[in-house]
Short mmCIF file of C-alpha atoms and ligand atoms in Angstrom, two decimals:
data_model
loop_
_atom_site.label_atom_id
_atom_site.label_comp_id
_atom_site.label_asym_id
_atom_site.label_seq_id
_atom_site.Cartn_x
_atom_site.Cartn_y
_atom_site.Cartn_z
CA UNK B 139 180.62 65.83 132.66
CA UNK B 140 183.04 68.50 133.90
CA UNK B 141 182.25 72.31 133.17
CA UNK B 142 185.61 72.73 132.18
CA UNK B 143 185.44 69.97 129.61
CA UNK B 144 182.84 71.80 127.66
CA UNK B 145 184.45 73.00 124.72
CA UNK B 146 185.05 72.40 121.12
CA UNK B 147 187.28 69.61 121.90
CA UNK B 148 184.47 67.65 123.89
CA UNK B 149 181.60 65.89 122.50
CA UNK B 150 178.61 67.23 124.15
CA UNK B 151 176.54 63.84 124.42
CA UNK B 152 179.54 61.62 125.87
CA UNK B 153 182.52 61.86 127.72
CA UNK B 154 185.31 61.57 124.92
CA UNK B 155 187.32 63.76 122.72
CA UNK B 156 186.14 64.72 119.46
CA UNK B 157 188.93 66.45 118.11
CA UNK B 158 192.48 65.42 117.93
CA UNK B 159 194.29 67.60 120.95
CA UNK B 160 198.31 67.56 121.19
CA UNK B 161 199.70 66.03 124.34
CA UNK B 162 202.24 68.17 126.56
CA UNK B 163 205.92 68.90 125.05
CA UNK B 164 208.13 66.06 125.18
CA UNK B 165 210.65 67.55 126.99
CA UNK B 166 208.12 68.51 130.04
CA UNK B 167 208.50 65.09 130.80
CA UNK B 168 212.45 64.91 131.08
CA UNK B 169 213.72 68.73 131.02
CA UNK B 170 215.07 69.11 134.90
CA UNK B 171 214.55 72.96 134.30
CA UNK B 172 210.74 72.06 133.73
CA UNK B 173 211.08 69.58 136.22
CA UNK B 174 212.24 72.53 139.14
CA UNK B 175 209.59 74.94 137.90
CA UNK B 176 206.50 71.80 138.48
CA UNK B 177 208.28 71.55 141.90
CA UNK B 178 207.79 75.22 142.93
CA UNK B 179 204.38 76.00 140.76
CA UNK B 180 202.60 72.60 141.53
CA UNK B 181 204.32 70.24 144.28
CA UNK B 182 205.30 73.38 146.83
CA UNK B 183 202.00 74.90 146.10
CA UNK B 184 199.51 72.30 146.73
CA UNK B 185 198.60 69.78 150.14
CA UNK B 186 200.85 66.54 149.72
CA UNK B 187 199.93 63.97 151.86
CA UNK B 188 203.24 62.73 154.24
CA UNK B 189 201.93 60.42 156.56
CA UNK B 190 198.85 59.01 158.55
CA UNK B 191 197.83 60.44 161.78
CA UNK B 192 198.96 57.06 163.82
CA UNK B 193 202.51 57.53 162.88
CA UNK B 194 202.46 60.51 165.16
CA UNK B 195 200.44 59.62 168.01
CA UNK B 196 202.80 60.49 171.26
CA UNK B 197 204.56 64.36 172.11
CA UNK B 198 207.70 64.35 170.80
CA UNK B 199 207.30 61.86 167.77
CA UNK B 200 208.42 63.01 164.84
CA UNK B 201 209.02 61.78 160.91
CA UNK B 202 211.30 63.84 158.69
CA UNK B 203 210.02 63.72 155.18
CA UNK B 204 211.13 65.38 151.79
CA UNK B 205 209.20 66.70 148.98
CA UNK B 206 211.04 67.69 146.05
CA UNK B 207 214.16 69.43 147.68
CA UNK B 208 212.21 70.51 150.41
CA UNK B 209 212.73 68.87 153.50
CA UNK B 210 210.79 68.79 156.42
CA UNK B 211 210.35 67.61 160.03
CA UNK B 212 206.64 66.52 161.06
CA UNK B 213 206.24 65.97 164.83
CA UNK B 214 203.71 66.45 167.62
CA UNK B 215 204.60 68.67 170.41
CA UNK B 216 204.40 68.47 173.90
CA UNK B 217 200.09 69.86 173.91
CA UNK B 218 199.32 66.96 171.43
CA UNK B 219 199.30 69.47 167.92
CA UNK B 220 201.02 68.15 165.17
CA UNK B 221 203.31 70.76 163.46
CA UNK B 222 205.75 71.00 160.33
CA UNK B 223 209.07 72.39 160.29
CA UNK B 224 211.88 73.04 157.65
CA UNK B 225 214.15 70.68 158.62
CA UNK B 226 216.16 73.31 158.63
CA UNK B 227 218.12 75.36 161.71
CA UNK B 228 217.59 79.01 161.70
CA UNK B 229 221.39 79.56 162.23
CA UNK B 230 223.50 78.69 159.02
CA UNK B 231 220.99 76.21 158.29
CA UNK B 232 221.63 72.97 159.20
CA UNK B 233 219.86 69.90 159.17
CA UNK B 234 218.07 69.62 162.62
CA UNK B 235 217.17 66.25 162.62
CA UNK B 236 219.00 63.28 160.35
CA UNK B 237 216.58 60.28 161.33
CA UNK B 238 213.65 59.20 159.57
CA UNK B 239 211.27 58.81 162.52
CA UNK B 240 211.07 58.28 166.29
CA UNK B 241 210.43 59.91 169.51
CA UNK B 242 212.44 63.09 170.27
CA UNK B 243 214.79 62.15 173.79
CA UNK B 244 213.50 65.60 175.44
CA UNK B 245 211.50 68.52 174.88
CA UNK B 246 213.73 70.07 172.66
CA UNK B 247 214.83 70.25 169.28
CA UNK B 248 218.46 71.03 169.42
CA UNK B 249 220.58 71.10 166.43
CA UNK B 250 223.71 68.91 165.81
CA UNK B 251 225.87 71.48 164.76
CA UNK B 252 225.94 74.40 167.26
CA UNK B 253 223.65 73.60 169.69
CA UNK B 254 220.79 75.88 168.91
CA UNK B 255 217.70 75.24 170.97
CA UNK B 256 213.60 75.13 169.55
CA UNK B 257 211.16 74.08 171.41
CA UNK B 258 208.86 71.95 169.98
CA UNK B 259 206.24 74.64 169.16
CA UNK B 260 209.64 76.02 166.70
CA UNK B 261 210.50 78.64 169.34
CA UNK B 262 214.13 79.68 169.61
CA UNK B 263 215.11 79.18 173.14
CA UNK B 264 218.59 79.20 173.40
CA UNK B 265 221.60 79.52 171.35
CA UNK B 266 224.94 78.42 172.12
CA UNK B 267 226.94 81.82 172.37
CA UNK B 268 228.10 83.81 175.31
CA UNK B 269 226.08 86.61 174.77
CA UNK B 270 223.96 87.51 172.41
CA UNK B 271 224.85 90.61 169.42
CA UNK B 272 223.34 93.45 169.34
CA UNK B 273 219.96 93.77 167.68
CA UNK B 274 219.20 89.89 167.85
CA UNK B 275 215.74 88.91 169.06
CA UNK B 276 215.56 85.23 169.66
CA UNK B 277 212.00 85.51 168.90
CA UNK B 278 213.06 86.60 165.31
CA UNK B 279 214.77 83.41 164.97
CA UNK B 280 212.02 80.50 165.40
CA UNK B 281 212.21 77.41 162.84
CA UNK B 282 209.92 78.04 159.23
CA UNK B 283 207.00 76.20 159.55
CA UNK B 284 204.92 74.98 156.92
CA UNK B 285 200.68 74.60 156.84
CA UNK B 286 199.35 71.33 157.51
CA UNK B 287 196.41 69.90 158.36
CA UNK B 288 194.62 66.02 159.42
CA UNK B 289 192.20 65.03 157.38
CA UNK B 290 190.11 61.43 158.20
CA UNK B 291 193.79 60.41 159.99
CA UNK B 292 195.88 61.51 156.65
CA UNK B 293 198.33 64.50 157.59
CA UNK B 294 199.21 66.98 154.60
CA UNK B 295 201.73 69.89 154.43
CA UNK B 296 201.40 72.82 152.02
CA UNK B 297 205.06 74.68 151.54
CA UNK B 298 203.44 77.69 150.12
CA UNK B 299 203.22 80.94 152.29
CA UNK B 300 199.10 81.46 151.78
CA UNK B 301 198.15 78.01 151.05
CA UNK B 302 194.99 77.31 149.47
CA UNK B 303 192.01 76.11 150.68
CA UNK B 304 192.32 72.09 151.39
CA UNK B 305 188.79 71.18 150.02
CA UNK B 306 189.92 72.96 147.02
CA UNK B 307 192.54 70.22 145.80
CA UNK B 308 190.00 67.25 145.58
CA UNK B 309 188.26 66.69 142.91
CA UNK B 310 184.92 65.39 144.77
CA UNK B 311 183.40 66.68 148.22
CA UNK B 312 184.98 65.39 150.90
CA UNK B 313 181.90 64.10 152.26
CA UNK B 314 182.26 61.63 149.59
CA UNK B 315 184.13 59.47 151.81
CA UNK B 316 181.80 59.98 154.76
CA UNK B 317 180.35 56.38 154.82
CA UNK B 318 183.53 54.57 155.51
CA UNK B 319 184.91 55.21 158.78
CA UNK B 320 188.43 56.59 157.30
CA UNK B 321 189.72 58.49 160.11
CA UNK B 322 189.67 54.69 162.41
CA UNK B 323 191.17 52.67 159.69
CA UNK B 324 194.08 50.89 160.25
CA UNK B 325 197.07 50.11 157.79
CA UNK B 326 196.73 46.40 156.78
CA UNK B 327 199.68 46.24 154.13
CA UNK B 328 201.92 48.96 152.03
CA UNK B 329 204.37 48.67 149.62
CA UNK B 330 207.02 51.41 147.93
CA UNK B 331 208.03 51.03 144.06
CA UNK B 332 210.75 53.74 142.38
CA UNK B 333 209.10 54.17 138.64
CA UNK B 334 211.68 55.87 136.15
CA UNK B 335 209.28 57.84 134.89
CA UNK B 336 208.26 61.48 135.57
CA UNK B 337 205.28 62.36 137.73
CA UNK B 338 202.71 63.32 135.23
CA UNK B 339 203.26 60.00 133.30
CA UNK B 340 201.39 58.36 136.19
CA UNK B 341 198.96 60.15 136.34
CA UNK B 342 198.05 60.63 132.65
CA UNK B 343 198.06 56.61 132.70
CA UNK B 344 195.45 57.21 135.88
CA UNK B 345 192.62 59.07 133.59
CA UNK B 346 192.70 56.69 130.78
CA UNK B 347 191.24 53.17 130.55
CA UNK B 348 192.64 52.94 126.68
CA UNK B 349 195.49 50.96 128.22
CA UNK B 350 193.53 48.50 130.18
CA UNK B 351 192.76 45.79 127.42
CA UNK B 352 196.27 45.31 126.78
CA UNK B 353 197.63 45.88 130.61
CA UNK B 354 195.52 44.92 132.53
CA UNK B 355 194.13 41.41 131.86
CA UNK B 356 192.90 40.60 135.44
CA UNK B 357 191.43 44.06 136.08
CA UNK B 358 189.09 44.08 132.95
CA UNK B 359 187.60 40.52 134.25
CA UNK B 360 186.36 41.77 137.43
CA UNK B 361 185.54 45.43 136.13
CA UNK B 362 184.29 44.81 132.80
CA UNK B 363 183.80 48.29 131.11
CA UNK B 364 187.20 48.23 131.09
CA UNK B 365 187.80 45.71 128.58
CA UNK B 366 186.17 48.00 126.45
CA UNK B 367 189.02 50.86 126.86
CA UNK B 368 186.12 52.79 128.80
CA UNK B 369 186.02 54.26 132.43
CA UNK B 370 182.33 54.97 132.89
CA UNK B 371 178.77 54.53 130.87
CA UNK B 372 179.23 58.04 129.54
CA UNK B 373 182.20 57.47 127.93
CA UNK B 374 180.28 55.06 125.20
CA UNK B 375 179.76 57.53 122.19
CA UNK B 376 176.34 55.36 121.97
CA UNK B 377 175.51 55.42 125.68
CA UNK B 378 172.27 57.34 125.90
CA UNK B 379 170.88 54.49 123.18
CA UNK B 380 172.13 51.89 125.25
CA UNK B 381 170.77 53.78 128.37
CA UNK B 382 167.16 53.81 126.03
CA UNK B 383 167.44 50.36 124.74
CA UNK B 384 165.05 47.60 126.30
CA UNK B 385 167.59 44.97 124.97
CA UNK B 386 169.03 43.29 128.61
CA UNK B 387 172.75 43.38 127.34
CA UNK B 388 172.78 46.82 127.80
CA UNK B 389 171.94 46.66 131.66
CA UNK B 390 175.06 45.00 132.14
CA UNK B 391 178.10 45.74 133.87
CA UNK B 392 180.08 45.90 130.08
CA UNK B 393 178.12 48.62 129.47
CA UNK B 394 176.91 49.97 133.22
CA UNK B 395 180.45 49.90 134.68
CA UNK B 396 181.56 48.72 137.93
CA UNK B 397 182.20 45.07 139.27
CA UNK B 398 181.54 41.97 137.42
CA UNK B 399 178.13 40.42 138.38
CA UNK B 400 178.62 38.05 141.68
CA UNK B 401 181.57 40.25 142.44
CA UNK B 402 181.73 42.93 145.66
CA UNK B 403 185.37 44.02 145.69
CA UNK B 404 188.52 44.07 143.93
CA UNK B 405 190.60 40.99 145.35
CA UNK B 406 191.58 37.87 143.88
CA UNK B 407 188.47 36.21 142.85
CA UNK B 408 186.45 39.19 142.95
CA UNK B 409 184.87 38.09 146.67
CA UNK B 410 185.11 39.58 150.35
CA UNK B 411 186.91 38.29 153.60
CA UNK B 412 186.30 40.73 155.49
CA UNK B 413 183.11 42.98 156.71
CA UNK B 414 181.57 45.05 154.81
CA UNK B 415 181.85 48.79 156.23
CA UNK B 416 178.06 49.34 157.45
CA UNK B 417 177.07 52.95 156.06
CA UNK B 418 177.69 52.41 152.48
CA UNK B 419 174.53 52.52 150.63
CA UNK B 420 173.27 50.56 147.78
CA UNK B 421 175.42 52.32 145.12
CA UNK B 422 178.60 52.54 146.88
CA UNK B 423 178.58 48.63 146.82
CA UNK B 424 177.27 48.41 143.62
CA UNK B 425 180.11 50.54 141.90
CA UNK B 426 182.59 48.49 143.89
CA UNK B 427 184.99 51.47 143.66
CA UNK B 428 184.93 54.68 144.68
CA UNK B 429 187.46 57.08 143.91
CA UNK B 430 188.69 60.40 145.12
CA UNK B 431 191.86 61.93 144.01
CA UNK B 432 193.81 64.96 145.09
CA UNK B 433 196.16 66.16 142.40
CA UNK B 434 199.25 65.95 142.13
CA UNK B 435 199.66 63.54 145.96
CA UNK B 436 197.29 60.70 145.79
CA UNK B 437 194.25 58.92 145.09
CA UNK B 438 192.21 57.16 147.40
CA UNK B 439 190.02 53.97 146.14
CA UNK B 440 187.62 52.85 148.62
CA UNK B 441 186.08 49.86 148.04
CA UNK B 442 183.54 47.81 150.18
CA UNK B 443 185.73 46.09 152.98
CA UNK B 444 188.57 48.31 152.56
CA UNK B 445 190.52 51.58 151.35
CA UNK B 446 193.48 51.93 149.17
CA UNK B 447 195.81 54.60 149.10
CA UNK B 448 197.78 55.76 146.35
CA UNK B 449 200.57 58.34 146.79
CA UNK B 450 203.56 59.93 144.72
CA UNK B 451 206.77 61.98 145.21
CA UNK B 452 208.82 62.88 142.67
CA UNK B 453 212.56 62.22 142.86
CA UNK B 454 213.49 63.65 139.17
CA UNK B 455 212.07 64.60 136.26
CA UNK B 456 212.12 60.81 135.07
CA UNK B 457 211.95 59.07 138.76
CA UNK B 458 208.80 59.21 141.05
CA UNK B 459 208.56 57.01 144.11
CA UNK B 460 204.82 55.31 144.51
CA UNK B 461 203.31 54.29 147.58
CA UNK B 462 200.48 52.23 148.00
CA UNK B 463 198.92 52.26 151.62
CA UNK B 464 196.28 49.43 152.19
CA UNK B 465 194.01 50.06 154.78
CA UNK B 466 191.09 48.30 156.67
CA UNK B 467 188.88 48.68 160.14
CA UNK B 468 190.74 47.84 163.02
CA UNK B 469 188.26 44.64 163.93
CA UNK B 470 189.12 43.37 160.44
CA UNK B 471 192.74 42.70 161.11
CA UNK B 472 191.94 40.57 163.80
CA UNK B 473 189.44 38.45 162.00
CA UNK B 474 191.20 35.28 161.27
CA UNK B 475 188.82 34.87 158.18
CA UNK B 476 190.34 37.67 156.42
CA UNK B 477 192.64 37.03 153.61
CA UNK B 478 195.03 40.29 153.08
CA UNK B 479 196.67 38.12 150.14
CA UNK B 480 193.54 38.34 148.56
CA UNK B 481 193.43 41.92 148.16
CA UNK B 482 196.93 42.67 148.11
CA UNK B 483 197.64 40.22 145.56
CA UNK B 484 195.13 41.47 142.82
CA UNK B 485 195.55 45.06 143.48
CA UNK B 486 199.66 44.87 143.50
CA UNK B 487 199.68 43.23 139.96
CA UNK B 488 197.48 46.09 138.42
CA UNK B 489 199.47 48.74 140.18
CA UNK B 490 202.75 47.10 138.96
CA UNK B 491 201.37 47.03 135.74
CA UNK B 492 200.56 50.95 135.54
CA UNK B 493 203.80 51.36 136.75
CA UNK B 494 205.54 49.50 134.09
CA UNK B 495 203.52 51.14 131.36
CA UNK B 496 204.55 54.21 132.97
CA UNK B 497 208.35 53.73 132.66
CA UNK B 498 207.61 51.86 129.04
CA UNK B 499 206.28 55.58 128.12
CA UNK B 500 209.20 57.50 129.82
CA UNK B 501 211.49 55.48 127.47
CA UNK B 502 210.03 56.28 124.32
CA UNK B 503 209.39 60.11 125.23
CA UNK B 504 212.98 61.32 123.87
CA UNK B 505 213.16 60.24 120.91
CA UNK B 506 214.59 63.75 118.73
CA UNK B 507 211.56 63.72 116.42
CA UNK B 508 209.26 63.66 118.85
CA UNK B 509 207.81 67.03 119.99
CA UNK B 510 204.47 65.65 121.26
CA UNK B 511 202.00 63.04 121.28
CA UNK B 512 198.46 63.04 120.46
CA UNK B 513 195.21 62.28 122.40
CA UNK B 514 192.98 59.98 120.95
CA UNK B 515 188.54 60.44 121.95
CA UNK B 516 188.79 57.71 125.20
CA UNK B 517 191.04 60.53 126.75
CA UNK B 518 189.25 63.15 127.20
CA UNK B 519 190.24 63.07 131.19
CA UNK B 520 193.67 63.58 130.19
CA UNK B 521 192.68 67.06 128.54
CA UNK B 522 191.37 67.88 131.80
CA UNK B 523 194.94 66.75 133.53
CA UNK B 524 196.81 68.73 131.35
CA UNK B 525 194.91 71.67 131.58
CA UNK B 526 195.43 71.43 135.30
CA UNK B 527 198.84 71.50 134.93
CA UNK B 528 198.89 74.61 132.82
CA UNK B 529 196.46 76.48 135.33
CA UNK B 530 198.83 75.50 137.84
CA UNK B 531 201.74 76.32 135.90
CA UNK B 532 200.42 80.09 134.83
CA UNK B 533 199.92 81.52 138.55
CA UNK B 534 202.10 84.00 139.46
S1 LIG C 99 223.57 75.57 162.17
FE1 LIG C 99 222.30 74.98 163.80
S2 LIG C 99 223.26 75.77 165.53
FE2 LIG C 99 224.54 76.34 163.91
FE1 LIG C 100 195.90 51.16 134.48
#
């Protein structure tokens, strides 16, 4: 059970709520001031994941990406290191670059409007005057560039002058994910969804399984807990009795969590196409899922035979773009056995249906009596979520 969760509010023998605790304000959800002050205090502060290593893999390719209002210009220069940029010219600030992605046509960056020069390590090299004013340094006049840093083949950017430390944003180890062989996995299948709702809508749906009898039909056969509104063993008020109990029933995956008996991963019928990845030990298969989350970019679910990626931007304070990344080893995509349908099928449906649950609470969030909403004992993990955001919110 998390430290932090050890207060008044929390039972102390089981993960769940024991008090009624008021959600967030209504209006954090659809107030655009709110909405600019989450962008500075939480989305410019923390590491947001852009893109995947093997997007970038020659000097001179580069992706332009936007967080928030903030938009930026990944690329790798001409020694192989990936940077970030401001996609933003140091002279009266114009875009530099207006595609999405590509390979730069020379060693330069040069900007569209006036000709400034940068080379790809951001260094001004030339600007377009005669001769240069008084007082102006060129090397004054590089482009901003922002932190980033590869993890396992995922590339994140952190706006904030001192970032903070990377580890610091997940909420496991890292060496959680050290048995599968992220940093060689290839991308199998992605899709992109708009959701009209506002970021933390997501992921308040993401630490509750209240919603999955109703939503998620499909999901709660092949992860059974679920059906019971629970995420975990410990979230059974009764748990360490089951845990005690000789009766069988208890050993079960209704009551033990993960996948459905006969099942190894989440796909259609609950079975694999592909290989299993070969360090996982005894309990990653049995859980079938493993998850690791970095707040407020993305989750990663890594199951037996392969690795799903979940990531958000927000575009407003009631519109947030999801992307979900599907990845597997590279011998898998060539084995004719594999079924990506399989996988992609299954998982898409229970995505789309957090997503329209999402925007179905957006909708109702306005309503003039409304100031808040309530949380009920299964979600105690949203507690923890909101008490993030208020950390996050409070630094100076
Ligand atoms: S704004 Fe870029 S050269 Fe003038
Ligand atoms: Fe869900």
């Amino acid at each position: 059970m998390n430290a932090e969760l050890q207060t008044p509010a929390m039972s102390q023998t089981h993960n769940g709520l024991i008090k009624a605790v008021p959600g967030l304000p209504a209006s954090d959800y659809y107030d655009p001031a709110r909405y600019e002050l989450e962008l500075a205090k939480i989305w410019y502060r923390n590491w947001i994941y852009v893109a995947r290593t093997s997007e970038l893999t020659s000097p001179r390719d580069f992706k332009t990406v936007e967080i928030g209002s903030q938009r930026l210009i990944l690329l790798r220069d001409e020694s192989g290191e990936l940077r970030a940029f401001h996609n933003t010219c140091r002279h009266r600030g114009a875009a530099l670059c207006t595609d999405t992605s590509g390979r730069l046509a020379s060693s330069h960056l040069i900007c569209p409007y006036h000709s400034w020069s940068y080379s790809l390590k951001g260094e001004l090299l030339r600007t377009s005057s005669k001769t240069l004013p008084e007082g102006f340094d060129r090397k004054d006049w590089s482009l901003y560039s922002v932190a980033l840093r590869e993890w396992n083949g995922f590339v994140f950017v952190n706006l904030a002058v001192d970032p903070p430390p990377f580890e610091a944003g997940f909420d496991a180890p890292l060496s959680r994910l050290d048995n599968w062989p992220m940093r060689d996995l290839v991308i199998a299948h992605s899709f992109t969804k708009t959701m009209n709702c506002n970021w933390k809508v997501f992921w308040e749906n993401y630490n509750e399984c209240l919603h999955c009898p109703t939503v998620h039909p499909s999901l709660c056969q092949l992860v059974p807990i679920f059906s019971r509104a629970l995420m975990d063993e410990q979230d059974d008020p009764q748990w360490q009795a089951h845990a005690a109990s000789d009766d069988p029933k208890y050993q079960d995956p209704r009551y033990k969590g993960g996948l459905r008996n006969g099942a190894v991963t989440w796909s259609r019928d609950g079975q694999s196409t592909a290989e299993h990845f070969p360090k996982l030990t005894p309990e990653d298969r049995k859980l079938g899922h493993v998850y690791v989350t970095a707040l407020p970019t993305m989750f990663v679910a890594a199951h037996v035979d392969y690795v799903r990626v979940v990531r958000l931007r927000p575009l407003g304070p009631e519109q947030t773009e999801l992307c979900v990344e599907f990845f597997v080893a590279p011998e898998t995509l060539k084995n004719p056995q594999f079924d990506l349908s399989a996988i992609v099928e299954f998982t898409s449906v229970v995505m789309l249906e957090d997503a329209a649950v999402a925007e179905l609470n957006q909708r109702g969030l306005r309503a003039l009596p409304h100031e808040r909403g309530v949380l009920m004992p299964e979600e105690w993990a949203l507690l923890n979520f909101h008490r993030w955001v208020a950390t996050e919110m409070a630094r100076a």
